[in-house]
mmCIF file of C-alpha atoms in Angstrom:
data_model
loop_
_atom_site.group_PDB
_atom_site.id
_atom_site.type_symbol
_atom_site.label_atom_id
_atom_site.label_comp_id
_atom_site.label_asym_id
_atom_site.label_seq_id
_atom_site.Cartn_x
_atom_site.Cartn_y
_atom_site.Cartn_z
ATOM 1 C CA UNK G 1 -77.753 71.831 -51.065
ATOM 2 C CA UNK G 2 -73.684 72.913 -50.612
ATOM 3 C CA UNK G 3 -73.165 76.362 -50.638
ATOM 4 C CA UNK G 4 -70.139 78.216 -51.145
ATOM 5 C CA UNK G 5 -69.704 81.901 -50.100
ATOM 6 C CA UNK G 6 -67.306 84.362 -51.862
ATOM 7 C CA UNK G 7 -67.134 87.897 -51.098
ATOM 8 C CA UNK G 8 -67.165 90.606 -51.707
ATOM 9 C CA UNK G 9 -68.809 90.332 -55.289
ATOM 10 C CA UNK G 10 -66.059 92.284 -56.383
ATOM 11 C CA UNK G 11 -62.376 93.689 -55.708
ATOM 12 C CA UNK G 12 -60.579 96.194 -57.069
ATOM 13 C CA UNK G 13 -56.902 96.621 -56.001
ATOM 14 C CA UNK G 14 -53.585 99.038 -57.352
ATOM 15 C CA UNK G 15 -50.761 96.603 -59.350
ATOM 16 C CA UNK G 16 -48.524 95.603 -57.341
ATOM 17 C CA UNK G 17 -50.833 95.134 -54.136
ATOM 18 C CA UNK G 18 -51.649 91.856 -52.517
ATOM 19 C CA UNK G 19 -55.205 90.919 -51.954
ATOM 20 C CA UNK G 20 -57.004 87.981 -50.581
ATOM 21 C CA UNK G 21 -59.852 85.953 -51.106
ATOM 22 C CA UNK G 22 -61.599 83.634 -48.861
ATOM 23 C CA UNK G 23 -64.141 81.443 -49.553
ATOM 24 C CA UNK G 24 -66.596 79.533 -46.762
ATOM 25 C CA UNK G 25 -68.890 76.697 -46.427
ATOM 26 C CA UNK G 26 -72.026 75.174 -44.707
ATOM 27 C CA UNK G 27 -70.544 72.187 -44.684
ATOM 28 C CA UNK G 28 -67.250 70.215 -43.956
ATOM 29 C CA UNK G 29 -65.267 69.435 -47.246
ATOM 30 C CA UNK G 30 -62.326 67.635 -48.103
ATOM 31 C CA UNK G 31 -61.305 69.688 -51.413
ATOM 32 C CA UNK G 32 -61.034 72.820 -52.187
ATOM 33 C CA UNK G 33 -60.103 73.862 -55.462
ATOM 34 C CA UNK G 34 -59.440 77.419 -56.821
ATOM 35 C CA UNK G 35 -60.419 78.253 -60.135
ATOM 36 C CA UNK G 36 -59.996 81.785 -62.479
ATOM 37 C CA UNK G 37 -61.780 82.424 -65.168
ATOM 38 C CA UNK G 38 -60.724 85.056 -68.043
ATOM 39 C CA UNK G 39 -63.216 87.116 -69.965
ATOM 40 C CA UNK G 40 -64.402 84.738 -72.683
ATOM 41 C CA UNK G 41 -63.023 81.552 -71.406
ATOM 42 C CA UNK G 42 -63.525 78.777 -69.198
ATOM 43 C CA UNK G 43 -61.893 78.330 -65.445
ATOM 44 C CA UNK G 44 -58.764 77.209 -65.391
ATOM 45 C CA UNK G 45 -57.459 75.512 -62.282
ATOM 46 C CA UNK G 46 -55.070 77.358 -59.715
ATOM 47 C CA UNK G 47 -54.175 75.335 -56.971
ATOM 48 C CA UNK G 48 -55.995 72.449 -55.588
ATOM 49 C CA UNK G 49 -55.954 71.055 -51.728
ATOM 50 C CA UNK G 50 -56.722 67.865 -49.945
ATOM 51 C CA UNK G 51 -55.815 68.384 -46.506
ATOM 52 C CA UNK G 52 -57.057 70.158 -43.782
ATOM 53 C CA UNK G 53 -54.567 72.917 -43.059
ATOM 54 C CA UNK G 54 -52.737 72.437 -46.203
ATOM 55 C CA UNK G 55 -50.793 75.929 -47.563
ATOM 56 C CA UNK G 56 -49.969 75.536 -51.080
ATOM 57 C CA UNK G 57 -47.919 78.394 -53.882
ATOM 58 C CA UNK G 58 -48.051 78.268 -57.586
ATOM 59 C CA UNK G 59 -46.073 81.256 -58.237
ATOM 60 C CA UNK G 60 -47.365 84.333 -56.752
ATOM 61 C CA UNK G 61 -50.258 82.311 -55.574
ATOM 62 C CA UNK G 62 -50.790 80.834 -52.424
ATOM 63 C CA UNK G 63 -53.987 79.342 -51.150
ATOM 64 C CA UNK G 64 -54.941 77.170 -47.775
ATOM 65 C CA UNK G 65 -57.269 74.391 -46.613
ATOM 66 C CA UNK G 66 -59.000 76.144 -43.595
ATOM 67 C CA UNK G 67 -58.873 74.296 -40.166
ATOM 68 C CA UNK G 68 -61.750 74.112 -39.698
ATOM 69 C CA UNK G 69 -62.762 72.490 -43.236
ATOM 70 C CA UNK G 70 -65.067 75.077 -44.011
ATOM 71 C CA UNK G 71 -62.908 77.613 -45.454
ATOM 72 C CA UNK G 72 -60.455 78.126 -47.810
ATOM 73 C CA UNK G 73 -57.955 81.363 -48.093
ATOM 74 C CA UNK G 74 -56.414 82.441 -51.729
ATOM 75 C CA UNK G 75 -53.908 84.877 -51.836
ATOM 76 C CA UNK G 76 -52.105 86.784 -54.673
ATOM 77 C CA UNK G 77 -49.001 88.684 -53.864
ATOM 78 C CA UNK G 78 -47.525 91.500 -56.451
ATOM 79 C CA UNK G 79 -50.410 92.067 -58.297
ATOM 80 C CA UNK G 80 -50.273 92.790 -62.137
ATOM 81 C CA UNK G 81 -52.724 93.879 -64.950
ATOM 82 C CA UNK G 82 -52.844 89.998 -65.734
ATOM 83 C CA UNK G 83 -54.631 88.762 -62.888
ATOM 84 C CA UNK G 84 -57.495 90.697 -63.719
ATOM 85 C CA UNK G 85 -60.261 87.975 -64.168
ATOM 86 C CA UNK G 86 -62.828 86.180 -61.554
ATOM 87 C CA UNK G 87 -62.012 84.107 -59.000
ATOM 88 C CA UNK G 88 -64.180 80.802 -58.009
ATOM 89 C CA UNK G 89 -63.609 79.028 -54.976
ATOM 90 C CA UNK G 90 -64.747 75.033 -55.445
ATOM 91 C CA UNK G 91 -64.790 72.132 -53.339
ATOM 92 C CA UNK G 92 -66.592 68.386 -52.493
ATOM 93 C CA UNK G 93 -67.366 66.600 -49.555
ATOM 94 C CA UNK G 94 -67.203 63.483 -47.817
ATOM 95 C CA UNK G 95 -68.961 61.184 -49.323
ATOM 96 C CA UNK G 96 -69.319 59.003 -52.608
ATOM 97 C CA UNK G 97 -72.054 60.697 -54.597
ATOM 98 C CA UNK G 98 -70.279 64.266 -53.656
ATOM 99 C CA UNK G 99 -70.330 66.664 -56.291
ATOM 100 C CA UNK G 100 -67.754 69.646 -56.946
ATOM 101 C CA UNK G 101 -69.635 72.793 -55.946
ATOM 102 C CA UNK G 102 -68.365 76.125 -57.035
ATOM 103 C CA UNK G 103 -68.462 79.462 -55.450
ATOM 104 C CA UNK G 104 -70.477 82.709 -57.174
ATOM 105 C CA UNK G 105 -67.004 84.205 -57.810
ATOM 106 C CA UNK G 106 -64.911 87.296 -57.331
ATOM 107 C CA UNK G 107 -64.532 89.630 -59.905
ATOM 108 C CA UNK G 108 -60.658 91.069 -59.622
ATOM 109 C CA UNK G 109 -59.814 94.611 -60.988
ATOM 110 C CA UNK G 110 -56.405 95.851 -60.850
ATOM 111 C CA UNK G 111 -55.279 99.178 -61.302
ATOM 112 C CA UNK G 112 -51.969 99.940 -63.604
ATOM 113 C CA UNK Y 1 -52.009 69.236 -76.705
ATOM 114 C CA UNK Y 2 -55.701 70.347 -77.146
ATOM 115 C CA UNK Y 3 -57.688 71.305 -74.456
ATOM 116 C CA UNK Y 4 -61.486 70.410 -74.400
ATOM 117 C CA UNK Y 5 -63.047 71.379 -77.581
ATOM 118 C CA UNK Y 6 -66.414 72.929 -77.505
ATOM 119 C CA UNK Y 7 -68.770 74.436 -80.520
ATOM 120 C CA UNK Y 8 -70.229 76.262 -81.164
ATOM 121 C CA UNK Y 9 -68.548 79.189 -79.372
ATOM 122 C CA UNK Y 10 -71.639 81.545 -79.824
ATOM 123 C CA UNK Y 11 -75.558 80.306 -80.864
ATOM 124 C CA UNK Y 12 -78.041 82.567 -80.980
ATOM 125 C CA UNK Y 13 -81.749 81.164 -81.580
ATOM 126 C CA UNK Y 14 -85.078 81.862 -81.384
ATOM 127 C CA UNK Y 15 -87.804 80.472 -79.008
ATOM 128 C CA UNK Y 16 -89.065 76.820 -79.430
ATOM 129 C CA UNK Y 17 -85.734 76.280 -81.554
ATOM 130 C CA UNK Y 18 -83.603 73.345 -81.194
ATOM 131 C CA UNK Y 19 -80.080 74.079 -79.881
ATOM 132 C CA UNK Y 20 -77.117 71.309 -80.102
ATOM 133 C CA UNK Y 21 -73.955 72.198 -78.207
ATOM 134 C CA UNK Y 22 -70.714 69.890 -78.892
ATOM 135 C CA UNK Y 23 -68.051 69.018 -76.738
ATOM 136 C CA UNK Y 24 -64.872 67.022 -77.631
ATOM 137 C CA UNK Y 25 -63.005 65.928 -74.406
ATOM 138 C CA UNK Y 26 -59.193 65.635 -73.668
ATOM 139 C CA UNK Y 27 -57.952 62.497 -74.981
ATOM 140 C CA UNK Y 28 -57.395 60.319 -72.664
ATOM 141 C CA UNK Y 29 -59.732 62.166 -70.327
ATOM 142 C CA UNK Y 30 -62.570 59.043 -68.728
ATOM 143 C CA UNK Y 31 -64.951 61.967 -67.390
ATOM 144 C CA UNK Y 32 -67.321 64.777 -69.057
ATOM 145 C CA UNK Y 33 -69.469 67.442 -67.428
ATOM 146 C CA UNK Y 34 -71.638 69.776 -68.573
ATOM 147 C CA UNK Y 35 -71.922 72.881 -66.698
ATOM 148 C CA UNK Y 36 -74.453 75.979 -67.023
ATOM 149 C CA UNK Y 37 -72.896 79.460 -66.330
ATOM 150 C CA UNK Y 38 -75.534 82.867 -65.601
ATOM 151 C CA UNK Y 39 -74.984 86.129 -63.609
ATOM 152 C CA UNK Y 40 -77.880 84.867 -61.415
ATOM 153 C CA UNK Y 41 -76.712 81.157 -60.314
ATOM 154 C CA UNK Y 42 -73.018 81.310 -61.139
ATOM 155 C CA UNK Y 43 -71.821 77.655 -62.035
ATOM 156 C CA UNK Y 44 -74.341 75.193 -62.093
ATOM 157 C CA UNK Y 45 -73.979 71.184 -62.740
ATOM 158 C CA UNK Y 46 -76.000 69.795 -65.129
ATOM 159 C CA UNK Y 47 -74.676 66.204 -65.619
ATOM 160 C CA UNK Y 48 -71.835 64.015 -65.967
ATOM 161 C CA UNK Y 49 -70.745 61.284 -67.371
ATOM 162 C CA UNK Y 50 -68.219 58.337 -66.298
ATOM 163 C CA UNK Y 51 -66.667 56.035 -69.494
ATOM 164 C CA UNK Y 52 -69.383 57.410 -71.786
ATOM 165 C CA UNK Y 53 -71.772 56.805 -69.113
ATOM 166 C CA UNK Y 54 -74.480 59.363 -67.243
ATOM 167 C CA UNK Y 55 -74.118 59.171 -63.892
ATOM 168 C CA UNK Y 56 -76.095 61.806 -62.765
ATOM 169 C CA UNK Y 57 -78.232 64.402 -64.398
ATOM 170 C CA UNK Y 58 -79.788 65.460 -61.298
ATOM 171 C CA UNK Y 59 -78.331 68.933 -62.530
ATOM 172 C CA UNK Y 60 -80.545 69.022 -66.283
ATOM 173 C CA UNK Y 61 -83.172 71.823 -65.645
ATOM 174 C CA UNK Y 62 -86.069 69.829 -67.074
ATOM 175 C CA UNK Y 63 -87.129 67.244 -69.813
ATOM 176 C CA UNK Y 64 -86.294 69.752 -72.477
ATOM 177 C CA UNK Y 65 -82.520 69.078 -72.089
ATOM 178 C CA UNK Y 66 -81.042 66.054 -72.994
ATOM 179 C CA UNK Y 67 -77.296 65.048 -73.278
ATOM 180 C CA UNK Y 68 -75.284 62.195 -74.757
ATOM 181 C CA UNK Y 69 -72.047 60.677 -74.544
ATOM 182 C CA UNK Y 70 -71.554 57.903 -77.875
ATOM 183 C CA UNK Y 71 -68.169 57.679 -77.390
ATOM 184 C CA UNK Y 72 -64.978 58.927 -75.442
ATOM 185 C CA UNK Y 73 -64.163 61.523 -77.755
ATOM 186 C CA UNK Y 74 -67.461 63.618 -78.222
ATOM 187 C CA UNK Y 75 -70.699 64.687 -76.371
ATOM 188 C CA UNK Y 76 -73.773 66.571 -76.862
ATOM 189 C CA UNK Y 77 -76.298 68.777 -75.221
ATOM 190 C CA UNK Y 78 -79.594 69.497 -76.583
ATOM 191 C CA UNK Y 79 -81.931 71.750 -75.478
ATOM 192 C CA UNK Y 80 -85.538 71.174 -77.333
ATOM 193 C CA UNK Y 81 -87.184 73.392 -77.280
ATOM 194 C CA UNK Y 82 -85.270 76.475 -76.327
ATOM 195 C CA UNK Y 83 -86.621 79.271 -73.668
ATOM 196 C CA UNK Y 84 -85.097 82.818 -73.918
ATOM 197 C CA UNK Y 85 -84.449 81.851 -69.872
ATOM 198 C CA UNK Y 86 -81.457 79.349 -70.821
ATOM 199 C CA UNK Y 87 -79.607 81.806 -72.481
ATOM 200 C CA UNK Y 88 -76.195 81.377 -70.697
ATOM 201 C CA UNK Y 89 -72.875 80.080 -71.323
ATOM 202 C CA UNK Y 90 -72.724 76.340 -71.125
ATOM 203 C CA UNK Y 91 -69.293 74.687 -70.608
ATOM 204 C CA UNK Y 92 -67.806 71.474 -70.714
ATOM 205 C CA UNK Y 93 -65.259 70.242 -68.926
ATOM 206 C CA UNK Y 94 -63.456 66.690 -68.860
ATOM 207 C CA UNK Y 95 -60.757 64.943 -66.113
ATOM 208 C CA UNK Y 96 -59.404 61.668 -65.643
ATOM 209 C CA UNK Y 97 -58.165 59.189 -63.184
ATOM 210 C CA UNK Y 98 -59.882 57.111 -60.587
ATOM 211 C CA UNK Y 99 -63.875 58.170 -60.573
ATOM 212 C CA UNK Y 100 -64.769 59.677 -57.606
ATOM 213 C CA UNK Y 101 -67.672 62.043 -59.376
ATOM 214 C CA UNK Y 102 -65.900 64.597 -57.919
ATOM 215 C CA UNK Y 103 -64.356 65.956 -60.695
ATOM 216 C CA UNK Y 104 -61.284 67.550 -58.891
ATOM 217 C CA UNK Y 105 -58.844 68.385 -61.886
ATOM 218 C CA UNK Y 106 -61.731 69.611 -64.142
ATOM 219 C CA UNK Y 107 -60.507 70.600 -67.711
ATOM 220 C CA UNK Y 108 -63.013 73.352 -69.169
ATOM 221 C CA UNK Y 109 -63.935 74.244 -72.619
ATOM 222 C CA UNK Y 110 -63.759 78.084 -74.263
ATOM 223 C CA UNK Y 111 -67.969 77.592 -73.596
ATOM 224 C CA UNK Y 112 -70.830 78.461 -75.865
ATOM 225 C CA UNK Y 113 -72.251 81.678 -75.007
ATOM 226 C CA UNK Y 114 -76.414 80.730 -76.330
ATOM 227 C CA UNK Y 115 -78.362 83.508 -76.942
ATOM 228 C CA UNK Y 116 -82.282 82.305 -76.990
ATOM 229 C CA UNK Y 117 -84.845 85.277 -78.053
#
């Protein structure tokens, strides 16, 4: 089946640094969605993309549809003690039966 | 507005137990999946329905899980009987809008950590 490939397993980073995530596929998809999950809860949505190429900000975050359709790039600028949580990349491919497969995750640490 | 609604948050049972997890969708919401969350496998789909309807449980480990959808605003998944190997935390998550199976804009639930010994 898909696979999706985040690493390292996890980060740990100083507040106030910026730090990116990438995420990579098998296969060619034509979603990519970025999740974070806090301790205890479920993954909430970050920023979703539908284009190949796309480069897309909610606040301090900023995430990209790779080129080729294989990858996908999250970044988070400024750091602070709040984005301390794990990371999942998730996307679909072509097709009508696709299904939304998610990545293993990042585990972020930051630093005060 | 309330997000997905799922209970219990935390089950602990004992082998060969029967285990009900409940999930109440966003209103308005036309889709519901089930998801299984471990260390080992990360985020796995286990089915999902469209208008109340399974459209694939391709995901469902094996014959000892079963899940239902009798209306838009609640859903079930039953695990009979339990294994100390699907302790895990099980979320459910809900979208809407045209179906593509997809489930782009996924909605998930606080989970239900399950604890089988």
């Amino acid at each position: 089946g898909q696979q999706l490939n985040q690493s390292p397993q996890s980060m740990f980073i100083q507040e106030g640094e910026d730090v990116s995530m990438n995420c990579t596929s098998s296969s060619i998809f034509n979603t990519w969605l970025w999740y974070k999950q806090d301790p205890g809860e479920g993954p909430v949505l970050l920023i979703a993309l539908y284009k190949a190429g796309e480069l897309t900000s909610n606040g301090r975050l900023t995430a990209q549809f790779g080129i080729t359709r294989k990858d996908s790039f999250l970044n988070i600028s400024a750091s602070i003690p709040s984005d301390v949580g794990i990371y999942f990349c998730a996307g679909s491919s072509p097709g009508a039966n696709s299904k939304l497969t998610f990545g293993k995750g990042i585990t972020l640490s930051v630093r005060p | 507005d309330a997000g997905v609604i799922q209970s219990p948050r935390h089950e602990v049972t004992e082998m060969g137990q029967e285990v009900t997890l409940r999930c109440k969708p966003i209103s308005g919401h036309n889709s519901l999946f089930w998801y299984r969350q471990t260390m080992m496998r990360g985020l796995e789909l286990l089915i999902y329905f469209n208008n109340n309807v399974p459209i694939d449980d391709s995901g469902m480990p094996e014959d000892r899980f079963s899940a239902k959808m009798p209306n838009a605003s609640f859903s079930t998944l039953k695990i009979q009987p339990s294994e100390p190997r699907d302790s895990a935390v099980y979320f459910c998550a809900s979208s809407w809008g045209p179906f593509t199976g997809r489930g782009e804009k996924l909605f998930f639930g606080s989970g239900t950590q399950l604890s089988v010994l």
